[in-house]
XYZ file of C-alpha atoms in Angstrom:
628
model
C 0.000 0.000 0.000
C 1.371 3.390 -1.005
C 1.617 6.371 1.316
C -1.116 8.075 -0.720
C -3.427 5.163 0.113
C -2.386 4.955 3.768
C -2.336 8.716 4.377
C -4.655 10.324 1.785
C -5.052 13.699 3.515
C -1.410 13.958 4.483
C -0.165 12.934 1.038
C -1.997 15.899 -0.491
C -0.333 18.412 1.842
C 3.193 19.723 1.364
C 2.860 22.955 3.354
C 0.759 24.533 6.105
C -0.786 26.847 3.485
C -2.276 23.790 1.785
C -3.447 22.444 5.132
C -5.288 25.697 5.791
C -7.500 25.002 2.760
C -8.988 21.984 4.559
C -12.311 22.129 6.326
C -12.133 22.120 10.079
C -13.885 18.740 10.158
C -10.931 17.250 8.266
C -8.360 18.216 10.920
C -9.052 15.334 13.274
C -8.571 12.639 10.592
C -5.487 14.546 9.424
C -4.089 14.381 12.953
C -4.747 10.629 13.007
C -2.772 10.257 9.785
C 0.119 12.360 11.100
C 0.284 10.229 14.247
C 0.286 7.010 12.237
C 2.981 8.420 9.943
C 5.206 9.303 12.926
C 4.915 5.790 14.346
C 5.639 4.218 10.960
C 8.571 6.535 10.228
C 10.265 6.463 13.636
C 9.913 2.683 13.813
C 12.418 2.580 10.945
C 14.794 5.413 11.857
C 14.557 5.647 15.632
C 14.177 9.007 17.328
C 12.129 10.865 19.918
C 8.701 9.285 19.827
C 6.503 9.805 22.894
C 6.731 13.600 23.073
C 6.029 14.041 19.356
C 2.976 11.786 19.533
C 1.638 13.985 22.316
C 1.701 17.201 20.284
C 0.082 16.097 17.025
C -3.278 17.871 17.476
C -1.603 20.974 18.909
C 0.735 21.163 15.910
C -2.124 20.764 13.430
C -4.134 23.483 15.189
C -1.196 25.903 15.357
C -0.361 25.678 11.678
C -4.083 25.850 10.810
C -4.761 29.014 12.813
C -1.499 30.904 12.360
C -0.028 32.113 9.081
C 3.259 30.252 9.365
C 6.071 30.849 8.604
C 5.240 34.590 8.657
C 3.789 34.033 12.117
C 6.526 32.524 14.266
C 6.277 29.257 16.178
C 9.136 28.764 18.636
C 9.361 25.214 19.950
C 11.133 24.332 23.178
C 13.719 21.507 23.225
C 12.499 20.028 19.925
C 11.597 16.487 21.007
C 7.987 17.363 20.234
C 8.393 18.618 16.674
C 8.107 15.614 14.353
C 4.523 16.536 13.399
C 5.784 20.064 12.751
C 8.468 18.739 10.387
C 5.986 16.489 8.576
C 3.504 19.323 7.995
C 6.159 21.805 6.833
C 7.387 20.045 3.711
C 9.731 17.451 5.193
C 7.476 14.404 5.184
C 9.533 12.548 2.571
C 12.770 13.422 4.361
C 11.679 11.775 7.605
C 13.322 8.557 6.425
C 16.688 10.346 6.890
C 15.868 11.649 10.379
C 18.954 11.967 12.627
C 21.110 10.144 10.084
C 24.292 11.364 8.437
C 23.326 13.878 5.775
C 19.663 13.742 6.817
C 17.314 16.091 8.608
C 17.841 16.982 12.246
C 15.800 15.583 15.107
C 15.388 19.157 16.346
C 14.266 22.449 14.785
C 17.163 23.879 12.799
C 17.087 27.327 11.187
C 19.120 26.377 8.121
C 16.837 23.405 7.466
C 13.506 25.218 7.041
C 11.995 28.713 7.297
C 9.389 27.148 9.582
C 12.141 26.343 12.102
C 12.352 29.841 13.524
C 14.840 29.038 16.282
C 17.386 26.235 16.632
C 16.910 24.249 19.819
C 18.136 21.168 21.644
C 18.561 22.546 25.137
C 15.444 23.134 27.190
C 13.680 26.289 28.372
C 14.848 28.721 25.690
C 11.584 29.202 23.776
C 10.023 32.039 25.764
C 13.208 34.123 25.722
C 13.673 33.671 21.972
C 9.994 34.287 21.231
C 10.043 37.450 23.330
C 12.959 38.735 21.267
C 11.008 38.012 18.102
C 7.895 39.709 19.488
C 9.887 42.861 20.225
C 11.252 42.770 16.653
C 7.701 42.401 15.289
C 6.576 45.408 17.331
C 9.509 47.461 16.078
C 8.767 46.862 12.404
C 4.986 47.134 12.906
C 4.378 43.933 10.972
C 1.584 42.567 13.142
C 3.394 39.245 13.051
C 2.222 36.791 15.713
C 4.794 35.002 17.887
C 4.050 31.840 19.863
C 6.302 29.867 22.202
C 5.439 26.234 22.933
C 7.056 25.018 26.141
C 6.674 21.762 28.077
C 5.963 21.436 31.772
C 9.392 19.893 32.322
C 11.058 22.900 30.711
C 9.243 25.144 33.180
C 11.424 23.684 35.937
C 14.305 25.780 34.605
C 14.869 29.266 35.946
C 15.482 30.694 32.480
C 11.847 30.104 31.539
C 10.634 32.112 34.539
C 13.118 34.880 33.856
C 11.632 35.208 30.364
C 8.021 35.008 31.564
C 8.667 37.668 34.170
C 10.304 39.932 31.584
C 7.551 39.376 28.998
C 4.789 40.181 31.478
C 6.570 43.297 32.662
C 7.091 44.511 29.078
C 3.454 43.848 28.126
C 4.782 42.112 25.011
C 2.433 40.819 22.326
C 3.322 37.186 22.903
C 1.458 33.883 23.244
C 3.006 31.216 25.440
C 1.545 27.712 25.241
C 2.287 25.353 28.103
C 2.236 21.783 26.805
C 1.503 20.040 30.084
C 2.046 16.307 29.663
C 3.038 15.385 33.187
C -0.495 14.236 33.996
C -3.225 12.341 32.244
C -6.282 14.294 31.144
C -8.276 14.588 34.328
C -11.947 15.361 34.802
C -11.447 19.120 34.831
C -10.029 18.967 31.305
C -13.098 18.174 29.297
C -16.148 19.842 27.841
C -16.657 22.350 30.687
C -12.984 23.329 30.814
C -12.820 23.724 27.032
C -15.999 25.815 27.157
C -14.525 28.079 29.836
C -11.343 28.508 27.783
C -13.374 29.601 24.773
C -15.343 32.076 26.877
C -12.277 33.521 28.621
C -10.363 33.855 25.348
C -13.327 35.326 23.466
C -13.908 38.904 22.381
C -16.873 39.553 24.721
C -14.986 38.599 27.878
C -11.843 40.366 26.656
C -13.750 43.582 25.869
C -15.514 43.502 29.229
C -12.227 42.886 30.981
C -10.401 45.753 29.253
C -13.361 48.129 29.491
C -13.817 47.453 33.166
C -10.106 47.944 33.705
C -10.245 51.408 32.099
C -13.310 52.483 34.085
C -12.357 51.041 37.440
C -8.709 52.057 37.242
C -9.799 55.627 37.891
C -11.268 54.481 41.205
C -8.378 52.678 42.818
C -10.207 50.873 45.675
C -12.849 49.504 43.282
C -10.192 48.465 40.774
C -8.282 46.539 43.415
C -11.480 44.839 44.567
C -12.506 43.932 41.011
C -9.051 42.637 40.198
C -8.992 40.513 43.340
C -12.461 39.151 42.580
C -11.401 38.177 39.043
C -8.326 36.418 40.362
C -10.348 34.478 42.941
C -12.948 33.383 40.389
C -10.327 32.265 37.882
C -8.238 30.722 40.645
C -11.139 28.497 41.683
C -11.549 27.233 38.126
C -7.975 26.953 36.889
C -4.347 26.974 38.120
C -3.369 30.226 36.413
C -2.889 32.631 39.301
C 0.913 32.482 39.075
C 0.935 33.435 35.399
C -1.711 36.112 35.934
C 0.514 37.632 38.610
C 3.377 37.669 36.102
C 1.259 39.784 33.767
C -0.211 37.119 31.463
C -3.842 36.587 30.531
C -4.126 32.903 31.458
C -6.496 30.577 29.600
C -6.988 26.874 30.280
C -6.354 24.134 30.930
C -7.836 22.630 27.776
C -7.639 19.208 26.181
C -4.619 19.235 23.896
C -6.048 16.359 21.860
C -9.307 18.123 20.993
C -8.519 19.774 17.656
C -11.751 21.729 17.535
C -11.267 23.208 21.011
C -7.671 24.091 20.179
C -8.586 25.792 16.906
C -11.387 27.874 18.424
C -9.327 28.882 21.459
C -6.264 29.758 19.366
C -8.390 31.841 16.997
C -9.732 33.803 19.935
C -6.316 34.216 21.525
C -4.795 35.354 18.254
C -7.106 38.384 18.341
C -6.001 39.356 21.846
C -3.037 41.608 22.558
C -0.343 41.546 25.194
C 1.096 38.540 27.043
C -1.204 35.521 26.785
C -0.749 32.093 28.327
C -2.583 28.999 27.100
C -2.413 25.882 29.252
C -2.835 22.722 27.148
C -2.885 19.243 28.670
C -1.581 16.416 26.493
C -0.515 12.833 26.947
C 2.938 11.630 25.928
C 2.750 8.744 23.498
C -0.881 9.554 22.671
C -2.427 7.048 20.263
C 0.312 4.401 20.561
C -0.336 2.046 23.457
C 3.268 1.004 24.232
C 4.374 4.667 24.374
C 1.346 5.751 26.413
C 2.042 3.007 28.925
C 5.764 3.755 29.232
C 6.495 7.236 27.857
C 9.917 7.337 29.504
C 11.172 4.275 27.618
C 9.682 5.632 24.412
C 11.171 9.103 24.813
C 14.063 8.188 22.558
C 13.921 4.884 20.718
C 15.940 2.723 18.371
C 14.164 1.254 15.334
C 11.334 -0.972 16.546
C 8.492 -3.215 15.425
C 5.443 -0.903 15.275
C 3.097 -3.845 15.925
C 4.722 -4.845 19.212
C 6.719 -1.762 20.138
C 9.791 -3.916 20.732
C 13.176 -2.701 19.568
C 14.813 -4.611 16.776
C 18.329 -3.703 17.896
C 20.330 -6.170 19.917
C 21.796 -4.937 23.210
C 25.449 -4.013 22.964
C 28.088 -4.474 25.650
C 28.374 -2.660 28.949
C 28.100 1.096 28.513
C 29.963 3.744 30.466
C 26.568 4.890 31.739
C 25.940 1.457 33.268
C 29.452 1.414 34.751
C 28.627 4.688 36.472
C 25.234 3.466 37.700
C 26.683 0.275 39.159
C 29.565 2.156 40.786
C 27.154 4.671 42.297
C 25.213 1.941 44.089
C 28.343 0.120 45.262
C 29.968 3.319 46.500
C 26.809 4.360 48.337
C 26.945 1.153 50.365
C 30.508 1.921 51.434
C 30.075 5.667 52.073
C 26.775 6.861 53.482
C 27.763 10.480 52.787
C 27.334 9.933 49.054
C 24.405 11.863 47.592
C 23.389 11.609 43.932
C 21.970 14.556 41.967
C 20.651 14.718 38.422
C 19.021 17.526 36.417
C 16.175 15.404 34.978
C 18.461 12.724 33.507
C 17.841 9.722 35.767
C 17.499 7.036 33.112
C 19.918 8.647 30.673
C 22.607 8.871 33.339
C 22.122 5.310 34.607
C 20.663 6.217 38.019
C 17.469 4.124 38.015
C 18.806 1.424 40.340
C 20.263 3.990 42.720
C 16.920 5.802 42.878
C 15.211 2.567 43.847
C 17.807 1.439 46.394
C 18.614 4.829 47.948
C 15.532 7.033 47.484
C 16.489 9.312 50.395
C 19.878 10.014 48.828
C 18.660 10.602 45.275
C 17.708 14.066 44.044
C 16.232 14.860 40.634
C 16.083 18.650 40.598
C 14.390 18.941 37.189
C 15.810 20.785 34.222
C 17.756 23.109 36.470
C 21.466 22.592 35.902
C 22.539 25.771 37.665
C 20.575 24.832 40.766
C 21.924 21.268 40.639
C 25.535 22.447 40.934
C 24.976 24.976 43.711
C 22.698 22.496 45.516
C 25.620 20.044 45.417
C 27.985 22.760 46.671
C 25.711 23.334 49.664
C 25.803 19.635 50.482
C 29.590 19.591 50.200
C 29.797 22.453 52.691
C 28.199 20.138 55.248
C 30.601 17.221 54.753
C 28.420 15.243 52.355
C 29.872 13.781 49.150
C 27.615 14.892 46.270
C 27.906 13.274 42.858
C 26.290 15.202 40.013
C 25.463 13.063 36.975
C 25.182 15.370 33.996
C 25.681 15.343 30.227
C 28.606 17.370 28.938
C 26.341 19.581 26.820
C 24.134 20.399 29.816
C 27.052 21.107 32.151
C 27.739 24.128 29.916
C 24.547 25.676 31.279
C 25.943 25.721 34.812
C 29.436 27.000 34.094
C 29.275 29.954 36.477
C 28.200 27.623 39.276
C 31.152 25.316 38.593
C 33.503 28.286 38.801
C 32.003 30.405 41.560
C 30.189 27.962 43.801
C 32.387 24.853 43.535
C 35.929 25.534 42.310
C 36.403 28.903 43.976
C 35.422 27.375 47.308
C 37.358 24.165 46.565
C 34.379 21.982 47.457
C 34.489 18.197 46.984
C 31.796 17.797 44.323
C 32.253 14.964 41.824
C 30.987 15.621 38.285
C 30.157 12.430 36.364
C 30.099 13.825 32.826
C 28.308 11.559 30.358
C 28.041 12.017 26.559
C 31.459 13.674 26.362
C 32.762 14.143 22.838
C 30.774 13.128 19.762
C 27.201 12.084 20.564
C 26.022 10.959 17.126
C 22.428 11.327 15.874
C 21.510 14.196 18.206
C 24.074 16.341 16.409
C 25.537 19.720 17.287
C 23.035 20.709 19.983
C 24.069 17.793 22.175
C 27.778 17.519 21.354
C 30.139 17.239 24.305
C 33.132 18.729 22.540
C 34.128 21.444 24.959
C 34.198 20.238 28.573
C 37.949 19.624 28.787
C 38.544 23.122 27.416
C 36.153 24.927 29.726
C 37.037 22.912 32.832
C 40.824 22.614 32.740
C 41.316 26.395 32.971
C 39.679 26.364 36.421
C 41.822 26.239 39.572
C 41.414 23.405 42.093
C 39.667 20.887 39.817
C 40.927 17.366 39.019
C 39.901 16.107 35.551
C 40.031 12.470 34.453
C 39.228 10.680 31.185
C 39.050 6.853 31.248
C 40.476 4.693 28.485
C 38.084 1.822 29.208
C 35.170 0.691 31.340
C 37.191 -0.540 34.303
C 39.305 2.602 34.390
C 36.086 4.629 34.469
C 35.079 2.885 37.693
C 38.535 3.454 39.181
C 38.413 7.134 38.307
C 35.003 7.559 39.923
C 36.445 6.073 43.108
C 39.406 8.438 42.783
C 37.085 11.409 42.407
C 35.341 10.509 45.652
C 38.678 10.588 47.452
C 39.894 13.895 46.031
C 39.601 16.693 48.577
C 38.198 19.211 46.121
C 36.262 19.405 42.856
C 36.724 16.518 40.439
C 35.341 15.418 37.083
C 35.262 12.115 35.223
C 34.231 12.518 31.586
C 33.267 9.568 29.420
C 31.673 9.117 25.992
C 28.259 7.912 24.950
C 27.913 4.147 24.628
C 30.543 1.572 25.427
C 34.302 1.375 25.375
C 36.755 -1.265 24.143
C 35.000 -3.958 26.193
C 37.341 -4.296 29.186
C 35.829 -6.304 32.041
C 34.907 -4.215 35.064
C 36.368 -5.195 38.430
C 33.806 -4.733 41.209
C 36.439 -3.494 43.664
C 36.595 0.137 44.780
C 40.239 0.903 44.133
C 41.454 4.399 43.310
C 44.173 5.501 40.908
C 47.193 7.601 41.886
C 46.224 11.186 41.096
C 48.033 12.751 38.138
C 49.756 9.576 36.935
C 49.547 8.211 33.404
C 50.740 4.869 32.060
C 52.869 3.807 29.115
C 50.921 1.131 27.287
C 53.398 0.552 24.497
C 57.086 1.407 23.999
C 58.064 2.410 20.475
C 60.512 4.565 18.579
C 60.679 8.267 17.741
C 56.940 9.000 17.745
C 55.010 9.147 21.019
C 51.207 9.316 21.076
C 49.724 10.810 24.240
C 46.088 9.726 24.204
C 43.297 10.895 26.473
C 40.235 8.857 27.409
C 38.219 7.373 24.567
C 41.052 7.958 22.088
C 43.403 5.494 23.771
C 41.929 2.457 21.962
C 42.193 3.787 18.371
C 45.533 5.450 19.167
C 46.900 2.144 20.459
C 45.921 0.439 17.223
C 47.614 3.209 15.242
C 50.730 3.017 17.441
C 51.051 -0.719 16.789
C 51.114 -0.141 13.039
C 53.704 2.659 13.367
C 55.940 1.267 16.082
C 55.117 4.331 18.159
C 55.014 4.752 21.911
C 51.482 4.932 23.325
C 50.709 6.713 26.610
C 47.348 6.544 28.341
C 47.443 9.955 30.024
C 44.403 9.340 32.272
C 44.542 12.796 33.865
C 43.949 16.038 31.998
C 44.538 17.973 35.205
C 46.936 17.537 36.875
C 49.059 16.318 33.985
C 51.714 13.686 34.587
C 54.515 16.182 34.040
C 57.315 13.792 34.915
C 56.073 11.318 32.326
C 55.810 14.031 29.659
C 59.418 15.109 30.359
C 60.572 11.504 30.009
C 58.666 11.020 26.767
C 60.008 14.282 25.309
C 63.600 13.271 26.078
C 63.370 10.003 24.125
C 61.214 10.888 21.107
C 61.332 13.200 18.106
C 57.606 13.896 17.820
C 54.765 14.065 20.336
C 51.196 13.562 19.156
C 48.243 14.278 21.438
C 44.822 12.748 20.696
C 41.557 13.625 22.407
C 37.813 13.556 21.770
C 37.458 17.215 22.645
C 37.960 20.510 20.885
C 41.624 20.978 20.014
C 41.294 24.621 21.049
C 42.093 24.789 24.743
C 41.878 21.041 25.237
C 44.127 18.407 26.758
C 46.697 18.695 23.972
C 46.933 22.415 24.606
C 47.750 21.613 28.225
C 50.675 19.438 27.082
C 51.955 22.215 24.788
C 51.679 24.765 27.557
C 53.712 22.569 29.888
C 56.435 21.884 27.312
C 56.695 25.587 26.514
C 56.847 26.452 30.208
C 59.689 23.962 30.671
C 61.560 25.223 27.618
C 61.371 21.798 25.971
C 61.627 22.198 22.208
C 60.014 19.246 20.436
C 57.601 19.066 17.492
C 54.056 18.430 18.650
C 50.926 17.518 16.693
C 47.432 17.918 18.170
C 44.591 15.677 17.012
C 41.052 16.234 18.201
C 37.800 17.883 17.272
C 38.063 20.843 14.878
C 36.866 24.407 15.335
C 33.391 23.586 14.007
C 30.203 22.102 15.354
C 29.874 18.417 14.416
C 27.183 17.161 12.075
C 24.832 14.319 12.936
C 25.550 10.683 12.189
C 26.652 7.722 14.257
C 29.517 8.384 16.616
C 31.816 6.061 14.651
C 30.878 7.715 11.347
C 31.729 11.168 12.655
C 34.989 10.076 14.313
C 36.105 8.415 11.074
C 35.179 11.526 9.085
C 37.291 13.641 11.462
C 40.261 11.276 11.235
C 39.940 10.082 14.825
C 39.675 6.365 14.159
C 42.831 4.222 14.073
C 43.348 4.635 10.330
C 42.737 8.375 10.465
C 45.201 8.849 13.326
C 47.875 6.840 11.515
C 47.276 8.682 8.239
C 47.470 12.142 9.834
C 50.668 11.326 11.743
C 52.378 9.961 8.635
C 51.404 13.059 6.701
C 52.632 15.454 9.414
C 55.753 13.655 10.633
C 59.201 14.719 9.355
C 60.553 12.300 6.703
C 63.204 10.864 9.001
C 60.547 9.898 11.572
C 58.021 8.600 9.067
C 60.763 6.299 7.742
C 61.317 4.541 11.088
C 61.094 0.742 10.552
C 57.606 -0.453 11.332
C 56.080 2.999 10.964
C 54.959 2.741 7.351
C-alpha cells in the first residue's frame, strides 16, 4: 500500500498553506494520519517518539490558525516537533531523520523557514519568542509570535526569567504550556474547554479591558474587582501564578481536541499583550506502548510498530551502566554519598540507585545551575555529592562550577556523560568542549578513562579527592574491558605507558586510547594513556620528550584549549623544544551521524590517526622501521 493510500489527507499536503484550505472537520482525521505516519517513520529510523505523539493535534491546530512561517512558532527543546516537520514540507525526508546527511531531530534554522529558532537545550523558547515579538513590534508587521514550552522545561529558571520579563514589558506574545506530566483529568473536558473559549473570546476580553479602564480611575474599586477576578479564575484553573506575572491565562484545555484548540487559538490570536494557554496532552498519545511507558519511548531505536519492541540487539556494557553500578556500590561503602541529576535519571544510569537509595537521590528537574549549587551546599556540610550530567548540559551551569564549587574548593564529583561526539543528536548535544572549559579552572581534578574498568577506578578516585573533580566519558561503550567490582582508586596525576616504540610518542586521552593504540602498533610508536587532563603527569611528559622526536596528542574534545593544549603549555613552560601535533575535534560544530561515522570523518579512528601522523611527521621519523 502506497503512502497516498495509507495517508490520503497527508499525502496531499506539502505545506501549512495547503493544510489551511482543509475544512475544520478534516483536521481530526489529518491528525490521526500524522500520528500514524510518525509511528511508521520512527519505527524505521529511531528518534524521539513519545513527546512528538503527544503534540500532534496541537501542531495541526497551530499551523491551521497561524499564518506560518510569517507568524513565528518557537518550539522548546524540539523532542515534540516531528509533526511540525511532517507538515512543513519534510514528510519525505523523515526517512533520513537523525542520520548522516539527513534532517535533524530538532528544529534547525538552516533546514527550514518554519524552524524559527534552533533548539536542543530546554527552556529557551520564551526568551527567543520574546525577542522576536519585540522585533515584530519594532517593524509594525503585526506578526504573531508563539512559544510552545513543556511542563518539564518550566522547571528551569530561564523560563521564569523570560516570563517575568515578557509580562513586565506587556509584550504581544502567546506562550503555550504543553503540560504532559499528567493524564487528562476530569477538569479537562467539555466544561474546561468551554470556559477557555469564553475567557479567550472577544466579549470577555472587551468587558475585561473596558472594566479595567473604568475602574482604574477608582483605585479601591479596581483593586477589589481585580482581586475578585483572580479568585474566580483561581477556583476554576491553576493560572494565578501566570496572571501575577502579567499574562492573561487561559486553560487548561484538552490538547487532543482539535476543535477546542482551533477555536481557542483563533480567539487568543485576536487578543493583545502577554497571553498564556495551558494545554494538557498525553505523551505517546495514540500508541499504546508509548502511552504506557512514555519514559522508555522518549528516545527509541528502530522498533516493530506492531509490538513496540526494539529490533536492535543490546550491545556491551556502557559507560553509563558502569557509572550506575559504581554509584550503588559506592553508596553502600560511604553513606555520605548523595546523587543529583538535572532530569536525567534514566539517561545517566541512576534508576537502580533511585530505587535502592531514594532518600539520597535528588532529581532537581531541568535546572542545571541549581543542581551544581545544591551540590555545593551539600559539600559544605561534609556530604559527598555526585552530580550526573551530560557534557552539553554542564555548559549551562558553568558559572556555578567556577564560583560555587571551584572557587570554594568543594568536593563535588561531576560524572560527565556524553562527552565528545554524541552521534544522531548532532551539534546541539555535542560534548566537545568540557575539557577546554574545565581545565582552565583552579582546584579541579579532571580524568578521562580509556576503558570501562578505568572509568570505575576514576570515579572512586574522584570521591577521594579533597576538592572538585570530574570524570568525563563518551556515549555508549568502550573497548570492552571487564569491570572489576572493587573500589580501588588511581594515583592522582599519573599516566601509564601502554606501548614502547621509537621516535613518535602518542599521548592519548580517554576514549582515544583504543584507536591510538591500534595506530601506534602499526607505526611502532610509543602509546601513553594519560588518564589525567589535570593535573598532567609532568614527569612522564618530560621523560617522553627526552626520548622521542615527535609528540602527538589525541583527544575527543575541541583541540582549542583542550588536553593537547595543556601538554603544549607545559612543554613551553619547561623550555622543551620538540615538534608536537594535536589531534582532536576541529573548530566547528559536528554534524549528525553515528559516533563512529563522525569520528572516522574527522580522522579520529585508528586509520585516520595513523594517516594524519604519517602526513605530518618529518621524513626521518616517518621512515622509522615499522612505521609505514
